[in-house]
Tab-separated table of C-alpha atoms in Angstrom:
chain	number	residue	atom	x	y	z
A	1073	MET	CA	56.277	154.243	48.722
A	1074	PHE	CA	55.132	156.866	48.879
A	1075	ALA	CA	55.957	159.766	46.877
A	1076	ASN	CA	52.567	161.736	44.843
A	1077	LYS	CA	50.448	160.600	46.450
A	1078	ILE	CA	46.910	161.829	47.511
A	1079	ILE	CA	45.892	161.519	51.325
A	1080	ASN	CA	41.950	162.044	50.854
A	1081	SER	CA	40.472	160.134	53.072
A	1082	SER	CA	42.065	159.655	57.862
A	1083	ARG	CA	42.463	155.434	56.427
A	1084	THR	CA	44.985	156.406	53.845
A	1085	ALA	CA	47.219	159.216	56.600
A	1086	SER	CA	46.880	156.452	58.769
A	1087	VAL	CA	48.637	153.319	57.153
A	1088	ARG	CA	51.372	155.461	56.104
A	1089	ILE	CA	51.711	156.809	59.034
A	1090	LEU	CA	51.775	153.487	60.649
A	1091	THR	CA	53.225	152.128	58.333
A	1092	THR	CA	56.358	155.031	59.711
A	1093	LEU	CA	55.523	154.376	63.796
A	1094	LEU	CA	56.055	150.048	62.411
A	1095	ASN	CA	58.990	150.487	60.863
A	1096	GLU	CA	60.702	153.234	62.075
A	1097	SER	CA	62.913	153.891	65.615
A	1098	GLU	CA	61.976	156.213	68.061
A	1099	ASN	CA	65.128	158.107	67.093
A	1100	VAL	CA	64.822	158.981	63.735
A	1101	ARG	CA	60.642	158.657	63.154
A	1102	ASN	CA	59.720	162.028	61.566
A	1103	THR	CA	56.407	163.458	63.839
A	1104	PHE	CA	56.935	166.551	61.181
A	1105	GLN	CA	55.993	164.681	58.262
A	1106	GLU	CA	52.930	163.159	61.042
A	1107	LYS	CA	51.723	166.032	61.467
A	1108	GLU	CA	52.355	167.153	58.455
A	1109	ILE	CA	50.107	164.392	56.803
A	1110	LEU	CA	47.683	164.768	59.382
A	1111	SER	CA	47.117	168.510	58.800
A	1112	LYS	CA	45.615	167.882	55.006
A	1113	LEU	CA	42.991	166.833	57.311
A	1114	SER	CA	39.079	168.000	58.118
A	1115	ASN	CA	39.362	167.503	61.532
A	1116	SER	CA	36.542	164.912	61.655
A	1117	ASP	CA	38.877	162.875	59.761
A	1118	LYS	CA	42.168	163.523	61.811
A	1119	ALA	CA	40.296	162.242	65.203
A	1120	LEU	CA	39.268	158.992	62.984
A	1121	ALA	CA	42.559	158.510	61.963
A	1122	HIS	CA	43.896	158.994	65.761
A	1123	GLU	CA	41.022	157.007	66.991
A	1124	ILE	CA	42.336	153.842	63.511
A	1125	ILE	CA	46.562	154.330	64.420
A	1126	SER	CA	46.420	154.298	67.863
A	1127	GLY	CA	44.137	151.459	68.401
A	1128	THR	CA	45.398	149.322	65.594
A	1129	ILE	CA	49.206	149.029	67.665
A	1130	ARG	CA	46.846	148.896	70.945
A	1131	TRP	CA	45.743	145.118	69.631
A	1132	LEU	CA	48.201	144.668	66.589
A	1133	LEU	CA	49.030	141.167	67.927
A	1134	LYS	CA	45.373	140.666	68.058
A	1135	ILE	CA	44.820	141.685	64.720
A	1136	ASP	CA	47.509	139.854	63.507
A	1137	TRP	CA	46.228	136.808	65.110
A	1138	ILE	CA	42.878	137.309	63.056
A	1139	ILE	CA	44.477	137.692	59.854
A	1140	LEU	CA	47.300	134.981	59.700
A	1141	GLN	CA	44.256	133.226	59.593
A	1142	ARG	CA	42.657	133.973	56.285
A	1143	TYR	CA	46.528	134.985	55.161
A	1144	LYS	CA	47.081	132.881	51.156
A	1145	GLY	CA	50.695	132.937	51.662
A	1146	ASP	CA	53.880	134.583	54.500
A	1147	PHE	CA	52.143	137.350	55.557
A	1148	ASN	CA	55.047	138.310	57.475
A	1149	SER	CA	57.080	138.996	54.155
A	1150	ALA	CA	54.032	140.788	53.259
A	1151	PRO	CA	54.628	144.750	51.925
A	1152	LEU	CA	54.423	147.159	55.018
A	1153	ILE	CA	51.616	148.761	52.965
A	1154	VAL	CA	49.548	145.975	52.842
A	1155	LYS	CA	49.919	144.778	56.123
A	1156	ASN	CA	48.760	147.967	57.411
A	1157	SER	CA	46.166	148.017	54.997
A	1158	LEU	CA	43.886	144.724	55.867
A	1159	ARG	CA	45.658	145.369	59.626
A	1160	ILE	CA	43.514	149.077	60.109
A	1161	ALA	CA	39.588	147.224	58.588
A	1162	ILE	CA	40.438	145.285	61.624
A	1163	TYR	CA	40.970	147.450	64.335
A	1164	GLN	CA	37.703	149.091	62.388
A	1165	ILE	CA	35.053	145.803	62.029
A	1166	LEU	CA	36.706	144.540	65.949
A	1167	PHE	CA	36.518	147.914	68.085
A	1168	LEU	CA	34.667	150.987	65.743
A	1169	ASP	CA	31.211	149.917	65.712
A	1170	LYS	CA	30.332	153.078	64.270
A	1171	ILE	CA	31.839	152.518	61.015
A	1172	PRO	CA	30.092	150.086	57.918
A	1173	GLN	CA	32.019	146.616	58.059
A	1174	SER	CA	31.317	147.209	53.675
A	1175	ALA	CA	33.415	150.989	54.812
A	1176	ALA	CA	36.609	149.854	56.364
A	1177	VAL	CA	37.094	146.843	53.973
A	1178	ASN	CA	36.715	148.710	50.487
A	1179	GLU	CA	39.201	151.948	51.633
A	1180	SER	CA	41.475	149.594	52.603
A	1181	VAL	CA	40.918	147.807	48.990
A	1182	GLU	CA	41.073	151.413	47.355
A	1183	ILE	CA	44.943	152.575	49.777
A	1184	ILE	CA	46.004	149.868	47.859
A	1185	LYS	CA	44.744	150.157	44.509
A	1186	GLN	CA	46.622	153.230	44.817
A	1187	TYR	CA	49.854	151.708	45.245
A	1188	HIS	CA	49.888	148.050	43.657
A	1189	SER	CA	48.498	145.722	41.140
A	1190	LEU	CA	44.396	145.385	41.056
A	1191	SER	CA	45.656	141.177	41.444
A	1192	VAL	CA	46.962	142.365	45.457
A	1193	SER	CA	43.809	144.732	45.820
A	1194	LYS	CA	42.387	141.684	45.060
A	1195	LEU	CA	43.648	139.841	47.886
A	1196	VAL	CA	43.470	142.799	50.656
A	1197	ASN	CA	39.628	142.171	49.133
A	1198	ALA	CA	39.619	138.437	49.114
A	1199	VAL	CA	40.591	137.189	53.123
A	1200	LEU	CA	38.666	141.028	54.241
A	1201	ARG	CA	35.894	139.205	53.190
A	1202	ASP	CA	37.013	136.302	54.078
A	1203	ILE	CA	37.171	137.145	57.838
A	1204	LEU	CA	34.053	138.683	57.803
A	1205	ARG	CA	32.267	135.481	57.024
A	1206	ASN	CA	33.611	133.959	58.867
A	1207	LEU	CA	34.683	136.020	62.677
A	1208	ASN	CA	32.771	134.808	65.283
A	1209	SER	CA	34.610	131.374	63.908
A	1210	VAL	CA	38.501	132.331	64.493
A	1211	THR	CA	40.511	130.963	67.167
A	1212	TYR	CA	42.676	131.751	69.210
A	1213	PRO	CA	44.881	130.172	71.920
A	1214	ASP	CA	44.816	127.548	74.878
A	1215	GLU	CA	45.569	128.945	78.232
A	1216	LYS	CA	46.259	125.475	79.607
A	1217	SER	CA	47.623	124.447	76.884
A	1218	ASP	CA	50.345	127.767	76.331
A	1219	LEU	CA	48.915	130.596	78.983
A	1220	PRO	CA	51.652	132.862	78.052
A	1221	LEU	CA	50.382	132.724	74.205
A	1222	ALA	CA	46.554	132.787	75.224
A	1223	LEU	CA	47.807	136.030	77.506
A	1224	SER	CA	49.367	137.711	74.863
A	1225	VAL	CA	47.228	137.884	71.539
A	1226	LYS	CA	44.582	138.067	74.053
A	1227	TYR	CA	45.088	140.941	75.338
A	1228	SER	CA	48.026	141.889	72.525
A	1229	HIS	CA	51.205	141.984	74.075
A	1230	PRO	CA	54.355	139.966	73.185
A	1231	ARG	CA	55.010	137.142	74.595
A	1232	TRP	CA	58.268	137.702	76.063
A	1233	MET	CA	57.159	140.326	77.568
A	1234	VAL	CA	53.777	138.280	79.525
A	1235	ARG	CA	56.260	135.796	80.165
A	1236	ARG	CA	58.676	138.095	82.298
A	1237	TRP	CA	56.053	139.699	83.413
A	1238	LEU	CA	54.367	135.422	85.418
A	1239	LYS	CA	57.737	135.456	86.784
A	1240	ARG	CA	56.761	137.227	89.203
A	1241	PHE	CA	53.252	138.050	89.681
A	1242	SER	CA	49.817	136.755	89.226
A	1243	VAL	CA	48.552	135.471	86.733
A	1244	ASP	CA	45.424	138.301	87.208
A	1245	GLU	CA	47.643	141.087	88.617
A	1246	VAL	CA	50.062	140.331	84.372
A	1247	ILE	CA	46.559	140.323	83.332
A	1248	GLN	CA	45.303	143.446	84.813
A	1249	ILE	CA	48.848	145.311	83.995
A	1250	MET	CA	47.477	144.425	80.754
A	1251	GLU	CA	44.145	145.187	80.779
A	1252	ALA	CA	45.536	149.215	81.790
A	1253	ASN	CA	47.983	149.356	79.369
A	1254	ASN	CA	45.395	148.907	76.583
A	1255	GLU	CA	43.123	151.587	78.159
A	1256	ARG	CA	42.580	155.230	76.375
A	1257	PRO	CA	44.559	156.986	79.118
A	1258	LYS	CA	43.409	160.080	79.745
A	1259	ILE	CA	44.985	163.881	79.399
A	1260	SER	CA	46.968	164.856	81.869
A	1261	ILE	CA	48.146	168.314	83.163
A	1262	ARG	CA	50.220	170.693	85.153
A	1263	VAL	CA	49.733	173.557	85.729
A	1264	ASN	CA	52.492	176.342	85.910
A	1265	PRO	CA	53.183	177.800	88.869
A	1266	ILE	CA	55.669	180.560	86.935
A	1267	ILE	CA	52.511	181.926	85.558
A	1268	THR	CA	49.295	181.555	86.943
A	1269	SER	CA	48.590	180.192	90.369
A	1270	THR	CA	46.103	177.106	90.447
A	1271	GLU	CA	42.873	178.886	91.691
A	1272	ASN	CA	43.675	181.401	88.810
A	1273	PHE	CA	44.372	178.842	86.277
A	1274	LEU	CA	40.529	176.761	87.548
A	1275	ASP	CA	38.370	179.985	87.408
A	1276	LEU	CA	39.697	180.854	83.806
A	1277	ILE	CA	39.482	177.496	82.379
A	1278	SER	CA	35.774	177.211	84.287
A	1279	ARG	CA	35.150	180.377	81.547
A	1280	THR	CA	35.722	177.377	78.910
A	1281	LYS	CA	33.814	174.314	77.024
A	1282	ILE	CA	36.904	171.482	79.008
A	1283	HIS	CA	35.920	169.856	82.321
A	1284	LEU	CA	38.590	168.821	84.074
A	1285	SER	CA	38.965	166.521	87.233
A	1286	ASN	CA	41.381	166.334	89.938
A	1287	GLY	CA	44.578	164.908	90.155
A	1288	TYR	CA	44.253	161.439	92.301
A	1289	PHE	CA	48.122	162.541	94.458
A	1290	LEU	CA	49.324	166.155	93.309
A	1291	LYS	CA	46.710	169.267	93.878
A	1292	ASP	CA	48.688	171.051	90.779
A	1293	ASN	CA	47.731	168.598	88.770
A	1294	PHE	CA	44.309	167.113	86.366
A	1295	TYR	CA	43.321	165.385	83.209
A	1296	SER	CA	40.688	166.301	81.263
A	1297	GLU	CA	39.200	163.646	78.981
A	1298	LYS	CA	38.746	165.018	75.511
A	1299	LEU	CA	41.960	167.957	75.249
A	1300	SER	CA	41.802	168.614	71.288
A	1301	SER	CA	44.673	170.546	69.172
A	1302	ILE	CA	46.139	171.253	72.454
A	1303	GLU	CA	48.373	174.063	70.484
A	1304	SER	CA	47.267	175.854	69.568
A	1305	ASN	CA	44.956	176.695	73.068
A	1306	THR	CA	45.070	179.575	74.074
A	1307	LEU	CA	45.511	179.180	77.546
A	1308	PHE	CA	48.267	176.870	76.497
A	1309	LYS	CA	49.778	178.984	73.947
A	1310	LYS	CA	50.268	181.808	77.463
A	1311	GLY	CA	51.849	179.495	79.418
A	1312	PHE	CA	49.197	178.847	81.799
A	1313	PHE	CA	49.757	174.642	81.923
A	1314	THR	CA	51.599	172.468	80.490
A	1315	ILE	CA	51.647	167.502	79.367
A	1316	GLN	CA	52.815	165.792	82.351
A	1317	ASP	CA	51.622	162.504	83.468
A	1318	GLU	CA	51.397	162.248	87.061
A	1319	GLY	CA	53.957	159.658	87.637
A	1320	SER	CA	56.384	162.050	85.863
A	1321	ALA	CA	55.169	164.871	88.039
A	1322	LEU	CA	55.686	163.142	91.082
A	1323	CYS	CA	59.245	161.920	89.805
A	1324	SER	CA	59.703	166.079	90.121
A	1325	LYS	CA	58.349	166.494	93.472
A	1326	LEU	CA	61.007	164.520	94.916
A	1327	SER	CA	63.858	166.840	94.112
A	1328	GLN	CA	62.129	168.624	96.575
A	1329	ALA	CA	64.805	171.337	94.521
A	1330	LYS	CA	64.503	174.688	96.327
A	1331	PRO	CA	65.367	177.790	95.531
A	1332	GLY	CA	68.776	178.972	94.773
A	1333	MET	CA	70.089	175.789	93.684
A	1334	ARG	CA	71.900	174.873	91.218
A	1335	VAL	CA	70.454	171.468	89.309
A	1336	ILE	CA	71.683	169.282	86.509
A	1337	ASP	CA	68.782	166.901	85.168
A	1338	LEU	CA	70.800	164.593	82.983
A	1339	CYS	CA	68.723	163.075	80.236
A	1340	SER	CA	67.130	165.893	80.197
A	1341	ALA	CA	64.683	165.321	77.143
A	1342	PRO	CA	61.977	166.046	76.395
A	1343	GLY	CA	62.300	168.211	79.685
A	1344	GLY	CA	59.185	167.767	81.557
A	1345	LYS	CA	60.348	167.290	84.686
A	1346	ALA	CA	63.403	170.177	84.383
A	1347	LEU	CA	60.512	172.133	83.214
A	1348	ASN	CA	58.909	170.967	86.800
A	1349	ILE	CA	61.714	171.591	89.286
A	1350	ALA	CA	61.923	175.392	87.788
A	1351	GLY	CA	58.429	176.041	88.955
A	1352	GLN	CA	59.041	174.593	92.609
A	1353	MET	CA	62.571	176.989	92.418
A	1354	ASN	CA	60.627	179.816	91.871
A	1355	ASN	CA	62.160	180.813	88.821
A	1356	LYS	CA	65.331	181.760	91.280
A	1357	GLY	CA	68.383	179.467	90.831
A	1358	GLU	CA	69.412	177.041	87.417
A	1359	ILE	CA	69.791	173.590	86.010
A	1360	ILE	CA	71.606	173.012	83.584
A	1361	ALA	CA	68.963	170.201	81.436
A	1362	VAL	CA	72.713	168.459	78.873
A	1363	ASP	CA	70.343	166.086	76.726
A	1364	ILE	CA	72.328	164.338	73.478
A	1365	TYR	CA	70.672	165.181	70.644
A	1366	GLU	CA	70.794	169.090	69.986
A	1367	ASN	CA	67.207	168.849	68.541
A	1368	LYS	CA	65.814	167.433	71.520
A	1369	LEU	CA	67.230	170.415	73.397
A	1370	ILE	CA	65.906	173.093	71.048
A	1371	LYS	CA	62.505	171.957	72.113
A	1372	ILE	CA	63.927	171.990	76.444
A	1373	THR	CA	63.944	176.017	75.148
A	1374	GLN	CA	61.301	176.629	72.854
A	1375	ALA	CA	58.985	175.164	75.693
A	1376	ALA	CA	61.362	176.755	78.802
A	1377	LEU	CA	59.876	180.201	77.032
A	1378	ARG	CA	56.470	179.410	75.699
A	1379	LEU	CA	56.086	178.255	80.084
A	1380	GLY	CA	57.488	181.315	80.885
A	1381	VAL	CA	61.321	179.870	82.851
A	1382	LYS	CA	64.535	181.979	82.426
A	1383	ILE	CA	66.260	178.867	84.615
A	1384	ILE	CA	67.355	176.022	82.591
A	1385	GLU	CA	70.595	176.117	80.736
A	1386	PRO	CA	70.590	173.951	77.773
A	1387	VAL	CA	73.766	172.246	77.062
A	1388	LEU	CA	74.580	169.529	74.636
A	1389	GLY	CA	76.484	166.699	76.105
A	1390	ASP	CA	76.540	162.831	76.707
A	1391	ALA	CA	75.121	161.578	80.202
A	1392	LYS	CA	77.438	159.053	80.701
A	1393	SER	CA	81.083	161.277	80.583
A	1394	ILE	CA	79.761	165.542	80.927
A	1395	ASP	CA	82.436	166.721	82.872
A	1396	ILE	CA	80.561	170.117	84.732
A	1397	HIS	CA	80.617	172.254	87.789
A	1398	ASN	CA	78.877	170.064	90.679
A	1399	ALA	CA	75.351	170.729	91.390
A	1400	ASP	CA	72.726	170.384	95.055
A	1401	ILE	CA	70.970	168.079	93.074
A	1402	VAL	CA	71.314	166.083	90.263
A	1403	PHE	CA	68.114	164.087	88.403
A	1404	VAL	CA	68.780	161.008	86.252
A	1405	ASP	CA	65.880	160.318	84.591
A	1406	ALA	CA	67.417	157.379	82.915
A	1407	PRO	CA	66.436	156.263	79.017
A	1408	CYS	CA	64.566	153.195	80.037
A	1409	SER	CA	62.167	150.224	78.090
A	1410	GLY	CA	59.120	152.963	79.175
A	1411	LEU	CA	57.294	149.730	79.834
A	1412	GLY	CA	55.347	151.508	82.263
A	1413	VAL	CA	54.002	154.126	80.113
A	1414	ILE	CA	52.686	151.572	77.650
A	1415	ARG	CA	48.901	152.855	77.413
A	1416	LYS	CA	50.644	156.777	76.182
A	1417	LYS	CA	53.108	154.988	73.609
A	1418	GLN	CA	51.828	151.368	72.339
A	1419	ASP	CA	54.350	151.205	70.137
A	1420	ILE	CA	56.902	150.534	73.151
A	1421	LYS	CA	55.598	147.135	72.963
A	1422	TRP	CA	56.312	145.974	69.531
A	1423	MET	CA	59.846	148.502	69.442
A	1424	ARG	CA	61.078	146.697	72.882
A	1425	THR	CA	62.730	143.485	73.509
A	1426	SER	CA	64.544	141.466	77.237
A	1427	ASN	CA	67.321	142.144	75.169
A	1428	GLN	CA	66.936	146.043	74.892
A	1429	ILE	CA	66.362	145.782	78.857
A	1430	ASN	CA	70.117	144.521	80.161
A	1431	GLU	CA	71.880	146.719	76.816
A	1432	LEU	CA	69.553	149.339	78.515
A	1433	VAL	CA	70.886	148.423	82.329
A	1434	VAL	CA	74.349	149.336	81.236
A	1435	LEU	CA	73.828	152.253	80.295
A	1436	GLN	CA	71.822	153.482	83.452
A	1437	SER	CA	74.081	151.797	85.804
A	1438	GLU	CA	77.040	154.121	83.728
A	1439	ILE	CA	75.294	157.394	83.774
A	1440	LEU	CA	74.464	156.522	87.550
A	1441	GLU	CA	77.649	156.398	87.562
A	1442	ASN	CA	79.223	159.320	86.231
A	1443	ALA	CA	75.986	160.714	87.680
A	1444	LYS	CA	77.579	160.313	91.159
A	1445	ASN	CA	80.591	162.597	90.215
A	1446	LEU	CA	78.848	166.255	89.687
A	1447	VAL	CA	75.940	165.762	92.803
A	1448	LYS	CA	78.004	168.165	95.752
A	1449	PRO	CA	78.472	167.737	99.587
A	1450	ASN	CA	75.470	166.477	101.192
A	1451	GLY	CA	73.501	167.212	97.826
A	1452	HIS	CA	70.702	165.343	96.496
A	1453	LEU	CA	70.672	162.973	92.872
A	1454	ILE	CA	67.166	161.604	91.690
A	1455	TYR	CA	67.194	158.365	89.848
A	1456	SER	CA	64.241	158.351	88.027
A	1457	THR	CA	62.569	155.597	85.379
A	1458	CYS	CA	59.018	155.500	83.695
A	1459	THR	CA	59.512	151.694	83.701
A	1460	ILE	CA	58.286	148.960	85.731
A	1461	GLU	CA	61.226	146.346	85.356
A	1462	GLN	CA	63.334	145.969	88.492
A	1463	GLN	CA	65.684	144.877	86.955
A	1464	GLU	CA	65.957	149.034	86.062
A	1465	ASN	CA	65.009	149.886	89.587
A	1466	HIS	CA	64.889	147.998	92.201
A	1467	GLU	CA	68.260	146.009	90.877
A	1468	ILE	CA	70.491	149.238	89.587
A	1469	ILE	CA	69.766	150.943	92.806
A	1470	LYS	CA	71.269	147.761	94.935
A	1471	LYS	CA	73.484	147.747	92.720
A	1472	PHE	CA	75.251	151.600	93.112
A	1473	LEU	CA	74.772	151.238	96.557
A	1474	GLU	CA	76.713	147.903	97.215
A	1475	ILE	CA	79.421	149.847	96.029
A	1476	ASN	CA	78.561	153.832	96.376
A	1477	SER	CA	78.461	153.387	100.235
A	1478	ASN	CA	78.634	157.195	100.589
A	1479	PHE	CA	75.638	157.542	99.610
A	1480	SER	CA	72.045	156.232	100.612
A	1481	ILE	CA	67.997	155.972	100.952
A	1482	GLU	CA	66.200	158.733	102.021
A	1483	ASN	CA	62.242	157.721	102.245
A	1484	ALA	CA	60.654	158.689	99.776
A	1485	ASN	CA	57.470	159.112	102.820
A	1486	ASN	CA	58.721	162.483	103.578
A	1487	PHE	CA	58.098	163.796	100.493
A	1488	LEU	CA	55.292	162.246	99.564
A	1489	PRO	CA	51.885	160.227	99.563
A	1490	ASN	CA	51.847	157.611	100.830
A	1491	GLU	CA	50.135	155.444	98.623
A	1492	VAL	CA	53.240	155.811	95.784
A	1493	VAL	CA	55.914	154.617	98.196
A	1494	SER	CA	57.017	151.752	98.367
A	1495	ASN	CA	58.518	149.269	101.498
A	1496	ASN	CA	61.360	150.235	100.294
A	1497	GLY	CA	61.318	153.508	100.464
A	1498	PHE	CA	60.439	154.874	96.965
A	1499	LEU	CA	58.546	156.313	94.800
A	1500	GLU	CA	57.084	153.606	92.462
A	1501	THR	CA	53.069	153.466	91.067
A	1502	TYR	CA	51.595	151.139	88.381
A	1503	SER	CA	49.288	152.341	86.296
A	1504	HIS	CA	46.885	149.389	87.615
A	1505	LYS	CA	46.953	150.082	90.629
A	1506	HIS	CA	47.840	154.247	90.530
A	1507	LYS	CA	45.529	154.855	87.531
A	1508	ILE	CA	48.727	156.980	86.100
A	1509	ASP	CA	52.306	156.672	84.447
A	1510	GLY	CA	53.863	153.144	86.189
A	1511	THR	CA	57.035	154.670	87.666
A	1512	PHE	CA	60.072	154.467	89.895
A	1513	GLY	CA	62.191	156.972	91.834
A	1514	VAL	CA	64.740	156.967	94.402
A	1515	ARG	CA	65.946	159.784	96.474
A	1516	LEU	CA	69.944	159.241	97.210
A	1517	ARG	CA	72.283	161.602	99.474
A	1518	LYS	CA	75.428	162.297	99.424
A	1519	HIS	CA	77.262	161.893	102.538
A	1520	ASP	CA	81.103	163.419	101.551
């Protein structure tokens, strides 16, 4: 579709990348191609493209609702480039005050002219002009007749997800969850203790134009409202810090790994928790980083090299069946629905289905059943996810303990701030309550 076409604007780049993001699975997505597309843009155009892409995905359902009221024909069957050209124009019109509405419309029409006939570009132009004329008369679903649909459209979340949450939370809290998911997250960084101290890092960063605010729960985590071109940042390249959300860092801390221990990280990619644990171990001991995808293990190795981590051994293997020498700590950061990190990964809303959660629960249980065999007597099994779904968290652990009486929960209160620990002794955070990713973690001790 896009072969030999020149990328001459942020909007063209946005349409191309959106078409990839909304059409391909997470495992086959070509992130290198996305970076290559953006690299052809100026810094200002690159920033605008990022804004348009993330914003359009964030508000996709609301945008489509508006388009459907004025689109003549079957919008669902329209070519993706037509859909996405319309979508980015509506996003700019609704949410970007500094962009002239005429510019948003004209650019989308010009994009269509590159790839389709004149009649298609006229269709796009007519739809957008019609929407502009009738923007104040758009009708939305009525909350009294269909509350899940009304909330779904208003806050741009899938209807099945809203229904699921309404069974568990009050209406007000469901709204708070969705509002938090729609916020632009700050960039969370973690100081790397292998290279520097927190005090030294803060001294170095104070000499730059980068402003940081303190983490909410951990002293070596900080936040930046805007940290552009991270990969070219000198301190980043030298390994002084890395990107890791506090929720993820809290999971790592739950391991309580000590120097000299042997740790198995069964679902290691992208490696953030293993790299954090290496710092807790003062780079002394052994961390076996297991993942089923070789290309992801390569990225962990590259990150370890940048951060000065020397104790991670990447191992290609399936967490459900791998059989290796037992460890003091086995960490299972399980594949999950990711419904706790929607604010950072907006496309999760549109990639997930309720059936996938059921399938993931089976996979999570299989991994745990194998992981228990890799724990030394009196060792620990850490289970964590980045989802807020009890089916993948509480229920998984309850079932595991019912059939594995030689494991018991160690209260996370002993290791983590009280504010992030549930009554059950689990690490449990929510974006709307804690301002960090939605995270779950439990520390289990093996008694034989």
